[in-house]
Amino acid sequence: MKPRRPLLDHLNLATLKLIAAIEHEGSLSRAAATLHIVPSAASRRITQLENAMGVELLHRTARGAGLTAAGLSIARYARAMMEDVDTLDAELQNLQAGVSGRIQLVASISAIVQHLPQDLALFLQQHPGIKIELAEHTSAEIVELLLQRKADVGVFVAEGDIPGLKLQPYRAERLVVILPVHHRLAKRKRLRFEQLLKEEWVELPPGTALASRVAREALAHGVRLRTRIQVKGMDSASRMVQCGLGIGLLPQASLEQQAKFPNLAFVPLDEPWAHRVSYLAVPALAEPSPASRMLLQALMGL
């Protein structure tokens, strides 16, 4: 039997666009009208592809023509390819306008409320041709996005090597306990974690590096923390603690953003794990784009 030629040899963007339109419009004739193609020419394109592939793509009846299961499969991939082509077109237009790159950056809330905004401002001032799309995610989500190559660069707290990722230190930070100013522990010079186990807590969401670490340390002491309320951001955590809903942990550098909460006390946490490091991360098996390399070099040099 003569081997079938690779599928890519038979496909072109115009035919893929036609198949996607047939799925969207529900018929060949309406798809042809939408794309301003004569119906007979549209039908001929599909027939040529069917003959080349040896599979039927359309159900042809007296009432019209719709996609077969094979046609629907091609349509699904065609939609994704059309989106990629649109993205490519936008990037080419940006390049013509002098833009030299786009970076998909994902970062933890800890990084975003501390050093990252100032560092990105300096970088973009020096490299006005680069565009950065920044999204906030938990540390666990950032790892998955990088491994799936849905992001270019990640910034998050890690406690060791992560298979599939290349890590570079970014910033060191220290955790402090936040308490209402009149709390019985508020005037201590430092606090051990075991002194906090019976307190009610305001916590960040599961999946954040901080929430995960606190939960592990509590289990190591044989207890579960008494979580009274869980919030998504550090600003919200400060508000809840200020209102007496519990205590919490925050990175010390983030306290510069908390001046609007004068009724809070901040006490250093006296534990080895209170000193932690934020890392810059990229997929280990993918070569970073020139723009991503420039960003990594700039952030590592700060």
Coordinates of C-alpha atoms in Angstrom, one line a residue:
M1 CA 0.0 0.0 0.0
K2 CA 1.3 3.4 -0.9
P3 CA 2.0 5.4 2.3
R4 CA -0.2 8.4 2.9
R5 CA 1.6 11.8 2.7
P6 CA 1.8 13.7 6.0
L7 CA -1.3 15.7 6.8
L8 CA 0.6 19.0 6.8
D9 CA 1.3 18.5 3.1
H10 CA -2.5 18.7 2.4
L11 CA -3.5 21.6 4.7
N12 CA -3.4 25.3 4.1
L13 CA -4.7 28.2 6.2
A14 CA -7.5 29.1 3.8
T15 CA -9.0 25.6 3.9
L16 CA -8.6 25.4 7.7
K17 CA -10.4 28.7 8.0
L18 CA -13.2 27.4 5.8
I19 CA -13.6 24.2 8.0
A20 CA -13.7 26.3 11.2
A21 CA -16.4 28.5 9.6
I22 CA -18.5 25.5 8.5
E23 CA -18.5 24.4 12.2
H24 CA -19.4 27.9 13.4
E25 CA -22.1 28.6 10.8
G26 CA -23.5 25.1 10.7
S27 CA -23.4 24.7 6.9
L28 CA -21.1 25.0 3.9
S29 CA -23.2 27.6 2.1
R30 CA -23.4 29.9 5.1
A31 CA -19.6 29.5 5.8
A32 CA -18.9 30.3 2.1
A33 CA -21.0 33.4 2.3
T34 CA -19.3 34.6 5.5
L35 CA -15.9 34.2 3.9
H36 CA -17.1 35.7 0.6
I37 CA -16.4 32.4 -1.3
V38 CA -18.5 31.0 -4.1
P39 CA -20.1 27.8 -2.6
S40 CA -18.9 25.7 -5.5
A41 CA -15.3 26.8 -4.9
A42 CA -15.7 26.1 -1.2
S43 CA -17.1 22.6 -1.8
R44 CA -14.2 22.0 -4.3
R45 CA -11.6 22.9 -1.6
I46 CA -13.2 20.4 0.9
T47 CA -13.4 17.7 -1.8
Q48 CA -9.7 18.1 -2.7
L49 CA -8.8 17.7 1.0
E50 CA -11.0 14.7 1.4
N51 CA -9.4 13.0 -1.7
A52 CA -5.9 13.8 -0.4
M53 CA -6.7 12.5 3.1
G54 CA -8.9 9.6 2.2
V55 CA -11.6 10.6 4.7
E56 CA -15.0 12.2 4.4
L57 CA -15.2 15.6 6.0
L58 CA -18.7 16.7 5.0
H59 CA -22.2 15.1 5.2
R60 CA -23.7 16.1 1.9
T61 CA -27.5 16.0 1.7
A62 CA -30.2 17.8 -0.3
R63 CA -30.6 20.2 2.6
G64 CA -26.9 21.2 2.7
A65 CA -23.6 20.0 4.0
G66 CA -22.3 19.7 7.6
L67 CA -19.1 18.4 9.2
T68 CA -18.5 14.7 9.9
A69 CA -16.7 13.5 13.0
A70 CA -13.4 13.9 11.2
G71 CA -14.4 17.3 10.0
L72 CA -15.2 18.4 13.5
S73 CA -11.8 17.2 14.7
I74 CA -10.1 19.3 12.1
A75 CA -12.3 22.3 13.0
R76 CA -11.3 22.0 16.6
Y77 CA -7.6 22.2 15.8
A78 CA -8.2 24.8 13.1
R79 CA -9.7 27.2 15.6
A80 CA -6.6 26.9 17.8
M81 CA -4.4 27.5 14.7
M82 CA -6.3 30.5 13.7
E83 CA -5.8 32.0 17.2
D84 CA -2.1 31.3 16.9
V85 CA -2.0 33.0 13.5
D86 CA -3.8 36.1 15.0
T87 CA -1.2 36.2 17.8
L88 CA 1.6 35.9 15.2
D89 CA 0.1 38.7 13.2
A90 CA -0.1 40.9 16.2
E91 CA 3.5 40.2 17.2
L92 CA 4.7 41.0 13.6
Q93 CA 2.8 44.3 13.7
N94 CA 4.5 45.1 17.0
L95 CA 7.9 44.2 15.6
Q96 CA 7.2 46.6 12.7
A97 CA 6.4 49.2 15.2
G98 CA 9.7 48.7 17.0
V99 CA 8.5 46.4 19.8
S100 CA 11.2 43.8 20.4
G101 CA 9.4 41.2 22.6
R102 CA 6.6 40.2 24.8
I103 CA 7.0 38.3 28.1
Q104 CA 4.3 36.3 29.9
L105 CA 5.3 36.8 33.6
V106 CA 3.6 35.0 36.4
A107 CA 4.3 36.0 40.0
S108 CA 3.2 35.3 43.6
I109 CA 1.3 37.9 45.6
S110 CA 4.4 38.1 47.8
A111 CA 6.6 39.2 44.9
I112 CA 4.0 41.6 43.6
V113 CA 3.5 43.5 46.8
Q114 CA 7.3 43.7 47.6
H115 CA 10.1 44.3 45.1
L116 CA 8.7 43.3 41.7
P117 CA 6.8 46.5 40.7
Q118 CA 9.9 48.8 41.3
D119 CA 12.2 46.3 39.5
L120 CA 9.9 46.0 36.5
A121 CA 9.5 49.8 36.3
L122 CA 13.2 50.2 36.1
F123 CA 13.5 47.4 33.5
L124 CA 10.8 48.7 31.3
Q125 CA 12.2 52.2 31.5
Q126 CA 15.5 50.8 30.1
H127 CA 13.8 48.6 27.6
P128 CA 10.7 50.4 26.3
G129 CA 10.4 48.0 23.3
I130 CA 9.5 45.1 25.6
K131 CA 6.0 44.3 26.7
I132 CA 5.3 42.4 29.9
E133 CA 2.0 40.7 30.7
L134 CA 2.0 40.1 34.4
A135 CA -0.5 37.7 36.1
E136 CA -0.8 36.9 39.8
H137 CA -0.9 33.2 40.8
T138 CA -0.1 31.0 43.7
S139 CA 3.3 29.3 43.8
A140 CA 1.7 25.9 42.9
E141 CA -0.1 27.4 39.9
I142 CA 3.1 29.2 38.7
V143 CA 5.0 25.9 38.7
E144 CA 2.3 24.2 36.6
L145 CA 2.1 27.2 34.2
L146 CA 5.8 27.1 33.6
L147 CA 5.9 23.3 33.2
Q148 CA 3.1 23.5 30.7
R149 CA 5.0 26.4 28.9
K150 CA 2.0 28.7 29.3
A151 CA 4.3 31.3 30.9
D152 CA 7.8 32.5 30.1
V153 CA 9.1 33.5 33.5
G154 CA 7.9 32.9 37.1
V155 CA 8.7 34.7 40.4
F156 CA 7.8 32.8 43.5
V157 CA 9.1 31.3 46.8
A158 CA 10.7 27.9 46.5
E159 CA 12.3 25.6 49.0
G160 CA 14.5 23.5 46.7
D161 CA 15.0 22.3 43.2
I162 CA 11.9 21.7 41.1
P163 CA 12.1 19.1 38.3
G164 CA 11.6 20.6 34.9
L165 CA 12.4 24.2 36.0
K166 CA 15.6 26.2 36.2
L167 CA 15.7 28.4 39.3
Q168 CA 17.8 31.5 40.0
P169 CA 17.7 33.4 43.4
Y170 CA 15.9 36.7 43.2
R171 CA 15.2 38.2 46.7
A172 CA 15.6 37.1 50.3
E173 CA 12.9 37.9 52.7
R174 CA 11.9 37.4 56.3
L175 CA 8.6 36.5 57.8
V176 CA 7.0 38.4 60.7
V177 CA 4.0 37.8 62.8
I178 CA 1.2 40.4 62.4
L179 CA -1.1 41.0 65.4
P180 CA -3.6 43.6 66.7
V181 CA -1.6 46.2 68.5
H182 CA -3.3 45.3 71.9
H183 CA -2.7 41.6 71.5
R184 CA -1.0 40.0 74.5
L185 CA 2.0 38.9 72.3
A186 CA 2.3 42.2 70.5
K187 CA 5.2 43.6 72.6
R188 CA 7.4 40.5 72.3
K189 CA 10.8 41.1 70.6
R190 CA 10.4 37.8 68.7
L191 CA 8.0 34.8 68.6
R192 CA 8.5 31.1 68.1
F193 CA 5.9 29.3 66.0
E194 CA 4.9 27.0 68.9
Q195 CA 3.8 30.1 70.8
L196 CA 1.2 30.8 68.0
L197 CA -0.4 27.4 67.7
K198 CA -3.4 28.1 70.0
E199 CA -4.2 31.4 68.3
E200 CA -6.9 32.0 65.7
W201 CA -5.4 32.7 62.3
V202 CA -6.0 34.8 59.2
E203 CA -4.5 32.8 56.4
L204 CA -3.7 33.1 52.7
P205 CA -5.1 30.6 50.2
P206 CA -3.8 27.0 49.9
G207 CA -1.3 26.8 47.1
T208 CA 0.6 29.9 48.2
A209 CA 4.1 29.1 49.5
L210 CA 3.4 30.7 52.8
A211 CA 0.1 28.9 53.5
S212 CA 1.7 25.6 52.6
R213 CA 4.7 26.1 54.8
V214 CA 2.6 27.2 57.8
A215 CA 0.3 24.1 57.4
R216 CA 3.3 21.8 57.3
E217 CA 4.9 23.3 60.4
A218 CA 1.6 23.0 62.3
L219 CA 1.3 19.4 61.4
A220 CA 4.9 18.8 62.5
H221 CA 3.8 20.1 65.9
G222 CA 0.8 17.7 65.8
V223 CA -1.9 20.3 65.4
R224 CA -4.1 22.0 62.9
L225 CA -4.2 25.7 62.9
R226 CA -7.4 27.4 64.0
T227 CA -8.1 29.3 60.8
R228 CA -10.8 31.8 61.4
I229 CA -10.8 33.4 58.0
Q230 CA -9.0 33.0 54.7
V231 CA -8.2 35.9 52.4
K232 CA -6.6 36.2 49.0
G233 CA -4.2 39.1 49.5
M234 CA -1.8 40.5 52.1
D235 CA -3.7 43.8 52.2
S236 CA -6.8 41.9 53.1
A237 CA -5.0 39.8 55.7
S238 CA -3.8 43.0 57.4
R239 CA -7.3 44.4 57.5
M240 CA -8.7 41.2 59.1
V241 CA -5.9 41.1 61.7
Q242 CA -6.5 44.8 62.5
C243 CA -10.1 44.1 63.1
G244 CA -9.2 41.4 65.6
L245 CA -10.1 38.3 63.6
G246 CA -6.8 36.5 64.2
I247 CA -3.1 36.7 63.7
G248 CA -1.1 36.1 60.5
L249 CA 2.3 35.9 58.9
L250 CA 3.7 38.3 56.2
P251 CA 7.0 39.0 54.6
Q252 CA 8.7 41.9 56.4
A253 CA 9.3 43.9 53.2
S254 CA 5.6 43.9 52.5
L255 CA 5.1 46.0 55.6
E256 CA 6.2 49.1 53.8
Q257 CA 2.9 48.8 52.0
Q258 CA 1.0 48.5 55.3
A259 CA 1.5 52.0 56.8
K260 CA -2.3 52.6 56.5
F261 CA -2.8 50.0 59.2
P262 CA -1.4 51.8 62.3
N263 CA -3.2 49.4 64.7
L264 CA -1.0 46.4 63.8
A265 CA 2.0 45.1 65.5
F266 CA 4.8 43.2 63.7
V267 CA 7.0 40.8 65.6
P268 CA 9.8 38.8 63.9
L269 CA 9.2 35.0 63.7
D270 CA 12.1 33.2 65.3
E271 CA 12.3 30.1 63.1
P272 CA 14.9 29.0 60.5
W273 CA 12.2 28.8 57.9
A274 CA 11.2 32.4 58.5
H275 CA 14.1 33.3 56.2
R276 CA 13.1 32.4 52.7
V277 CA 14.1 33.1 49.1
S278 CA 12.1 34.2 46.1
Y279 CA 13.3 32.7 42.8
L280 CA 13.2 33.5 39.1
A281 CA 12.1 30.4 37.2
V282 CA 11.9 29.3 33.6
P283 CA 11.2 25.9 31.9
A284 CA 14.4 23.9 32.0
L285 CA 14.1 22.4 28.5
A286 CA 13.0 25.6 26.7
E287 CA 15.3 28.3 25.5
P288 CA 14.1 31.7 26.9
S289 CA 13.3 34.3 24.3
P290 CA 15.8 37.2 24.0
A291 CA 13.3 39.5 25.9
S292 CA 13.0 36.9 28.7
R293 CA 16.8 36.6 28.9
M294 CA 17.1 40.3 29.2
L295 CA 14.5 40.4 32.0
L296 CA 16.2 37.5 33.9
Q297 CA 19.6 39.2 33.6
A298 CA 18.2 42.5 34.9
L299 CA 16.4 41.0 37.8
M300 CA 19.3 38.8 38.9
G301 CA 21.5 41.9 38.8
L302 CA 19.4 43.9 41.2

